Coordinates of C-alpha atoms and ligand atoms in Angstrom, one line a residue:
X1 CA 54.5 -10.3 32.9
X2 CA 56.2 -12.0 35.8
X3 CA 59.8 -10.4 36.2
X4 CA 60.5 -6.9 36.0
X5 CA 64.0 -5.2 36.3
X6 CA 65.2 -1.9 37.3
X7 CA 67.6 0.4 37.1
X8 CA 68.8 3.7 37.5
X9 CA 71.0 5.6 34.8
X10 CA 72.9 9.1 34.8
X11 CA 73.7 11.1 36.9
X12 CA 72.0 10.3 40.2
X13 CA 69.6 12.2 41.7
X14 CA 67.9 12.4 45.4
X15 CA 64.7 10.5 45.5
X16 CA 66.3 7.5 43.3
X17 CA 66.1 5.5 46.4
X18 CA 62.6 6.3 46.9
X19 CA 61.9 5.5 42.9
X20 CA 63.3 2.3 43.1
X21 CA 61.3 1.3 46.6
X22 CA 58.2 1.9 45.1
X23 CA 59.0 -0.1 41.9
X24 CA 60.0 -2.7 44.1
X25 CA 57.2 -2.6 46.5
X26 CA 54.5 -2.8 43.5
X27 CA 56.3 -5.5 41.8
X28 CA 55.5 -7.8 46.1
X29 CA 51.7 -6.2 45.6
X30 CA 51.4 -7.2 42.5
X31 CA 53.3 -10.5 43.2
X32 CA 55.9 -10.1 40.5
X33 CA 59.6 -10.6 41.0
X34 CA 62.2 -8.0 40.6
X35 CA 65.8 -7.8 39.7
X36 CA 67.8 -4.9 41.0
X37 CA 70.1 -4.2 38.3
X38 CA 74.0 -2.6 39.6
X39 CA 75.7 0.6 37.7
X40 CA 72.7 1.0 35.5
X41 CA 73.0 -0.3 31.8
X42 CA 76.7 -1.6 32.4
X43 CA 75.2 -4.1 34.8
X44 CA 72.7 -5.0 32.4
X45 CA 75.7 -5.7 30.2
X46 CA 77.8 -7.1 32.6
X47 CA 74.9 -9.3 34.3
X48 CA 75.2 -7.6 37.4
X49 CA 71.7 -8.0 38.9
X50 CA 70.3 -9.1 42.4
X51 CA 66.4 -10.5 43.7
X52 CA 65.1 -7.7 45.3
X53 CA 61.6 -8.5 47.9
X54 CA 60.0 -5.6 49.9
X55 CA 62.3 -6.0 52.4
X56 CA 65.4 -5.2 50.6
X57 CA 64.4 -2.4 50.4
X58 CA 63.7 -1.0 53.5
X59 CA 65.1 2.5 55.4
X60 CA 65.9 3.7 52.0
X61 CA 63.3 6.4 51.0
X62 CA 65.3 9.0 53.2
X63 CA 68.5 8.4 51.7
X64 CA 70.1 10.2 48.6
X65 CA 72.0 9.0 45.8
X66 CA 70.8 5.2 44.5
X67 CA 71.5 1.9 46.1
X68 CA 71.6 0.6 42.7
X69 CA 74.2 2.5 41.8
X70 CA 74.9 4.4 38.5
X71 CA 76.8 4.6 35.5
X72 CA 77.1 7.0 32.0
X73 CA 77.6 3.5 29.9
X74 CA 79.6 4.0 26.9
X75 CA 79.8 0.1 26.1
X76 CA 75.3 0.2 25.9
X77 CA 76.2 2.9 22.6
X78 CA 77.7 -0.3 21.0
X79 CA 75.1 -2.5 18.9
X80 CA 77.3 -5.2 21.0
X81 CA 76.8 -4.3 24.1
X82 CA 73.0 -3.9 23.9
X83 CA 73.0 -7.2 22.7
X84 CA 74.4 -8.9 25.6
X85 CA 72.1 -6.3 27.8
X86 CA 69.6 -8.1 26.0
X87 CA 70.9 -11.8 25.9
X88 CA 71.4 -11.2 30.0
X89 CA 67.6 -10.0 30.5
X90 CA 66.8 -13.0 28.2
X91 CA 69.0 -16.1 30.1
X92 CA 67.2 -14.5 33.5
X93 CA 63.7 -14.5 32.1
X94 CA 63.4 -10.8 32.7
X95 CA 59.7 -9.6 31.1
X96 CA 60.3 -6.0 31.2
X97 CA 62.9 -3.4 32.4
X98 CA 62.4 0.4 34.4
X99 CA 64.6 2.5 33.9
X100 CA 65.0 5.5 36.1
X101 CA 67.2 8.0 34.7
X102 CA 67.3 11.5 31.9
X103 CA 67.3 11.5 28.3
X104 CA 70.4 9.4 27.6
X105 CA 69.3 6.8 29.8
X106 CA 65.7 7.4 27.7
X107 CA 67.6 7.3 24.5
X108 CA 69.0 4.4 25.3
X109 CA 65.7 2.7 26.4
X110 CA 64.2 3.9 22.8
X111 CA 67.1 2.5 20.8
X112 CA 66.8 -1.1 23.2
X113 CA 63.3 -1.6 22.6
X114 CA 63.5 -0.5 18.8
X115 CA 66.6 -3.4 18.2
X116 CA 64.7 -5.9 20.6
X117 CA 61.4 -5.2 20.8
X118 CA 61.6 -5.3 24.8
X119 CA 59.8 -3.5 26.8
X120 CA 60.9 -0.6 28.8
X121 CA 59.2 2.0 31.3
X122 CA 60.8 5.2 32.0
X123 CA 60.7 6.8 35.3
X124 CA 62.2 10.3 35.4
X125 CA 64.9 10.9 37.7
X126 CA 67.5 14.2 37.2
X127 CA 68.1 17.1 39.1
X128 CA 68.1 19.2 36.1
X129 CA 64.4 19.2 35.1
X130 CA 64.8 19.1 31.7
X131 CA 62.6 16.7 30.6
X132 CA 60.0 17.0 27.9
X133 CA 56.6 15.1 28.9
X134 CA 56.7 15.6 33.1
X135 CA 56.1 19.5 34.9
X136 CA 59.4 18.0 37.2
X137 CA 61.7 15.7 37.7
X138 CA 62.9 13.4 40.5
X139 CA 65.4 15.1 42.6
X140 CA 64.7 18.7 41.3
X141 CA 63.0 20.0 44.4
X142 CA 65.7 18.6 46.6
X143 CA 67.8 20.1 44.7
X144 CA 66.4 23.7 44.2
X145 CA 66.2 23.4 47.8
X146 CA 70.1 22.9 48.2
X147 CA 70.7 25.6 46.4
X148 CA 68.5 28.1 48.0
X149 CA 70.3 27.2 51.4
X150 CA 73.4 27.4 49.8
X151 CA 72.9 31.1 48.3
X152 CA 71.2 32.2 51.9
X153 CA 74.3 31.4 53.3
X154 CA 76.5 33.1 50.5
X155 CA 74.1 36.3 50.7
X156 CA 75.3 36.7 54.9
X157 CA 78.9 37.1 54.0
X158 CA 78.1 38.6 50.4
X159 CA 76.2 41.4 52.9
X160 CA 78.6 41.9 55.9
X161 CA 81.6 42.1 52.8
X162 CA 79.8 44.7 50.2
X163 CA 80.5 41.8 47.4
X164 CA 79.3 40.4 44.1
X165 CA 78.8 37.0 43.9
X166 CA 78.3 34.6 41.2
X167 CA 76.9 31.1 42.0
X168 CA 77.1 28.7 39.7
X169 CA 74.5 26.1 39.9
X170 CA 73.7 22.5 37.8
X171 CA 72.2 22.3 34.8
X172 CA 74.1 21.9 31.5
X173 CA 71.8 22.5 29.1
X174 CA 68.9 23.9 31.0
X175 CA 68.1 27.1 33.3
X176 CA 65.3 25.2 35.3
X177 CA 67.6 24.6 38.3
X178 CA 69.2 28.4 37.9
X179 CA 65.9 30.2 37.4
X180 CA 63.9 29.2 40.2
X181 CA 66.5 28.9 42.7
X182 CA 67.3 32.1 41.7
X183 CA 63.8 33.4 42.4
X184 CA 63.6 31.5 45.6
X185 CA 67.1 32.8 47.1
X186 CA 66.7 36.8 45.7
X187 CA 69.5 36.7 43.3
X188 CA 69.9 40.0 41.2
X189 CA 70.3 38.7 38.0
X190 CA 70.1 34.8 36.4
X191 CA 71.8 33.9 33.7
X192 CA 70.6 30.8 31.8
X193 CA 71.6 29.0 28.4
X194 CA 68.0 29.3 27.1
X195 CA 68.3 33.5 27.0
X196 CA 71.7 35.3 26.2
X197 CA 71.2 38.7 28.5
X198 CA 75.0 39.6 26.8
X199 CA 78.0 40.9 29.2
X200 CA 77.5 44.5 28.7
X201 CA 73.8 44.0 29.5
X202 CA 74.5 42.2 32.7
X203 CA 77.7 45.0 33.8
X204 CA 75.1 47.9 33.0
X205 CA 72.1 46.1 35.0
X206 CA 74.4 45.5 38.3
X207 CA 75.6 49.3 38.2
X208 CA 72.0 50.4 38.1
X209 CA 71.2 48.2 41.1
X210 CA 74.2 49.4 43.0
X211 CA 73.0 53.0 42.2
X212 CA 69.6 52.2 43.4
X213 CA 71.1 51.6 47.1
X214 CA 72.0 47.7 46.8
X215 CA 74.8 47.2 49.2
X216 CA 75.8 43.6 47.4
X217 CA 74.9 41.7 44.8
X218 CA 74.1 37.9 44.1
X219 CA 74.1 36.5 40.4
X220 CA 73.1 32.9 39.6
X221 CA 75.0 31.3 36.6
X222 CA 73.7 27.7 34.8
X223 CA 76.9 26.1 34.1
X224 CA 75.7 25.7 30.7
X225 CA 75.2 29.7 30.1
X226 CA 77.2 30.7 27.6
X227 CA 78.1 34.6 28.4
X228 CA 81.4 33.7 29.5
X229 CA 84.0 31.1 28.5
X230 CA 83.1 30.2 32.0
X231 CA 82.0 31.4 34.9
X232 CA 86.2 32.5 36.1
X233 CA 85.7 34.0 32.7
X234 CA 83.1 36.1 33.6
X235 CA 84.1 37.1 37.2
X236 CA 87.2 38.5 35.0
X237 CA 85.5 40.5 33.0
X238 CA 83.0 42.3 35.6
X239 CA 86.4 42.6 37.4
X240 CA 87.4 44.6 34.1
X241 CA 84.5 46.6 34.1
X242 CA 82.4 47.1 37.3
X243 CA 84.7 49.0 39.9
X244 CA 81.5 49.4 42.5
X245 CA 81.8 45.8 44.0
X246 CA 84.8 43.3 44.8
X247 CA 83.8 39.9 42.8
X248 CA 84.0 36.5 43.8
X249 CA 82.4 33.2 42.5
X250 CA 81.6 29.9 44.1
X251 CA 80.8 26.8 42.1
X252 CA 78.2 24.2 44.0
X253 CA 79.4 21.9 41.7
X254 CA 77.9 18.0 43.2
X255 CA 76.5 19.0 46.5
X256 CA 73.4 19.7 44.2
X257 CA 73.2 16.1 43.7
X258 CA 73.5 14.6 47.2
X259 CA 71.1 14.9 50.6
X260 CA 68.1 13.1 51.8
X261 CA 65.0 13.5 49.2
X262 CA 62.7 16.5 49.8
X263 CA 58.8 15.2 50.3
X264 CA 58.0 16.2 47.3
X265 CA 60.6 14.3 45.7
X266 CA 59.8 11.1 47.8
X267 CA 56.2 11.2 47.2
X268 CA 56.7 12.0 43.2
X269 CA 59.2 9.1 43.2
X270 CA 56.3 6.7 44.7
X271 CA 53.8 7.6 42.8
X272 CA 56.3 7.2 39.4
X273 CA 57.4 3.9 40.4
X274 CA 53.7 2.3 41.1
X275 CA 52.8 3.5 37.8
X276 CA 55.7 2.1 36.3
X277 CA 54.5 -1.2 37.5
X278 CA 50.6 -0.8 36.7
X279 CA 51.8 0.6 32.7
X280 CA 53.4 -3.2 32.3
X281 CA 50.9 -4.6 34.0
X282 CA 48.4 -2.8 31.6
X283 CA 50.6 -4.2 28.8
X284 CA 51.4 -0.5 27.8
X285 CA 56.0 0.2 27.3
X286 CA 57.9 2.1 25.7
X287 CA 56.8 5.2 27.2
X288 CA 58.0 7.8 30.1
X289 CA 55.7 7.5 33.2
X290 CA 55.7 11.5 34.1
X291 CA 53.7 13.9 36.3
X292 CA 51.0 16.8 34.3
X293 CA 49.1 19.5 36.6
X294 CA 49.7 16.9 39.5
X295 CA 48.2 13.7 37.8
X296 CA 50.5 10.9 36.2
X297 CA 50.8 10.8 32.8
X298 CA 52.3 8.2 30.6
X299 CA 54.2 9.4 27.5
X300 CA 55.9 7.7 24.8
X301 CA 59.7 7.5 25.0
X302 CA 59.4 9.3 21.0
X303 CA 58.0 12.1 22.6
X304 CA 60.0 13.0 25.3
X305 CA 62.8 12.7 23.4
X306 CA 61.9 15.0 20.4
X307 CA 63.8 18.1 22.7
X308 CA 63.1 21.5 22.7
X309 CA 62.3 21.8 26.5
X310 CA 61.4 25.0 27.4
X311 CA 61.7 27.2 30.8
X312 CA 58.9 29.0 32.5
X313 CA 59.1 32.2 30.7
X314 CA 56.6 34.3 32.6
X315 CA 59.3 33.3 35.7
X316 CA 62.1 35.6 33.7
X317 CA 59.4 37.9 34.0
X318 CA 59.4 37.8 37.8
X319 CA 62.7 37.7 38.2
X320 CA 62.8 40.4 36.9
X321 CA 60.6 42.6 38.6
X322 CA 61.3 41.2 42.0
X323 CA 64.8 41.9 41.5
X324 CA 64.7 45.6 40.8
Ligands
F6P1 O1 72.4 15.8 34.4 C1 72.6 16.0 35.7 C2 73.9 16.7 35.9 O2 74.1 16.9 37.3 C3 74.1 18.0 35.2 O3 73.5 19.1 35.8 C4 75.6 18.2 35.1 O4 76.0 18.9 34.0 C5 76.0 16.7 35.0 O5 75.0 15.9 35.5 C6 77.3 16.4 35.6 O6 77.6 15.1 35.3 P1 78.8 14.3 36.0 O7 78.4 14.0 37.5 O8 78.9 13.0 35.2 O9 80.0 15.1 36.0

């Protein structure tokens, strides 16, 4: 193992900075060379790659998004384009590649190391949490954290106007971003794609809350729940049907994804990224490098991507009661 590349993949998420510092910083330790790689796998198709030292990476830990760049690559779907990915990491004597990035960019590694037998490392890097294999995600925390500033500010004029409001937050096939922000900012009632609460349910439940003395009213929508059409949808129909408060709806759309890395997110992303570098160096790929009750874990790429990740039911359960 002397050259390692890396890459991040997706949609990007805070702490990607801080991932690829630390993958970058093992590599000088561990006197290896390391090859940036631009716009994730179309780069690697395209050959789009740069020598990165220690110093290239400097002042970046506290900034969002990825230096790197990223990219949803349609052309790495093609058996073509993965071949000239691998012909690229090949004619640059590339040993081994990180990837740092969610389950397409892990599908993708799985399929690339099936075809080519290369190694891969995954590191994971999303804001939606939905990753089987790892307790969280890079860029999660910050995340949550954006969210809970953004519904504080929504509950003051929500309060001072008597108003409903539905926020919808990220997460497009998971309630992990919905659920705990929701906790953590005092929302009413969360609506998730993992748990269909229904429309009548949700009109009955915000009656009985106005009747129990609450002035306004804050409801937290995944944008993958699937109550409504949409979330415009679904302010229509409690419109329709619940006279007691005036409804409006704000969508946080990609401010979720942007802002300087929370700690936790910085340190997770260290500690993911030197592990990344000590699996190759063990001669151990093909796995997801993830974090268990606070201790790293390594699990293969297979595994993570068999699905069925699951939210933190006993949370629905607070939510619940917290909310009455
Ligand atoms: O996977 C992360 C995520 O932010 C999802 O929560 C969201 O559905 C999606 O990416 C949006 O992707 P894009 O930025 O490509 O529109």
């Amino acid at each position: 193992m002397k050259k390692i590349g890396v890459l991040t993949s997706g949609g990007d998420a805070p702490g990607m900075n801080a991932a690829i510092r630390a993958v970058v910083r093992a590599c000088a330790y561990h006197k290896l060379d390391c090859i940036g790689i631009y716009r994730g796998y179309e780069g690697l198709i395209e050959g789009d790659f740069e020598p990165l030292d220690a110093r290239s990476v400097k002042n970046i830990i506290n900034r969002g998004g990825t230096f790197l760049k990223s990219a949803r690559s349609k052309a790495f779907h093609t058996k073509e384009g993965r071949q000239k990915a691998f012909n690229n990491l090949k004619n640059n004597a590339i040993d081994a590649l990180v990837v740092i990035g969610g389950d397409g960019t892990f599908t993708g590694a799985l399929i690339f190391h099936g075809e080519f037998n290369f190694p891969v490392v995954g590191i994971p890097g999303t804001i939606d949490n939905d990753i089987n294999g790892t307790d969280f995600t890079i860029g999660y925390d910050t995340a949550l954290n954006t969210v809970v500033n953004a519904i504080d500010k929504i509950r003051d004029t929500a309060i001072s106007h008597n108003r409903l409001f539905l926020v919808e937050v990220m997460g497009r096939d998971a309630g992990d971003i919905a659920l705990n922000a929701g906790v953590g900012a005092g929302a009413e009632e969360i609506l998730i794609p993992e748990q269909d609460m229904g429309r009548e349910r949700l009109i009955a439940s915000l009656k009985r809350s106005k009747a129990s003395g609450k002035s306004s009213s804050i409801v937290v929508v995944a944008e993958g729940d699937q109550i409504g059409k949409n979330i415009l949808g679904l302010a229509e129909y409690i419109r329709e049907h619940l006279e007691e408060y005036e409804c409006k709806v704000t969508v946080l759309g990609h401010i979720q994804r942007g802002g300087a890395p929370s700690c936790y997110d910085r340190v997770l992303a260290s500690r993911l990224g030197v592990a990344a570098v000590d699996t190759l160096l063990n001669g151990e790929y093909n796995n997801m490098m993830g974090i268990n009750h606070n201790q790293i874990v390594s699990v293969p790429l297979r595994e993570v991507l068999r699905g069925g990740h699951k939210i933190d039911e006993s949370l629905l359960r607070v939510a619940d009661i917290t909310s009455i």
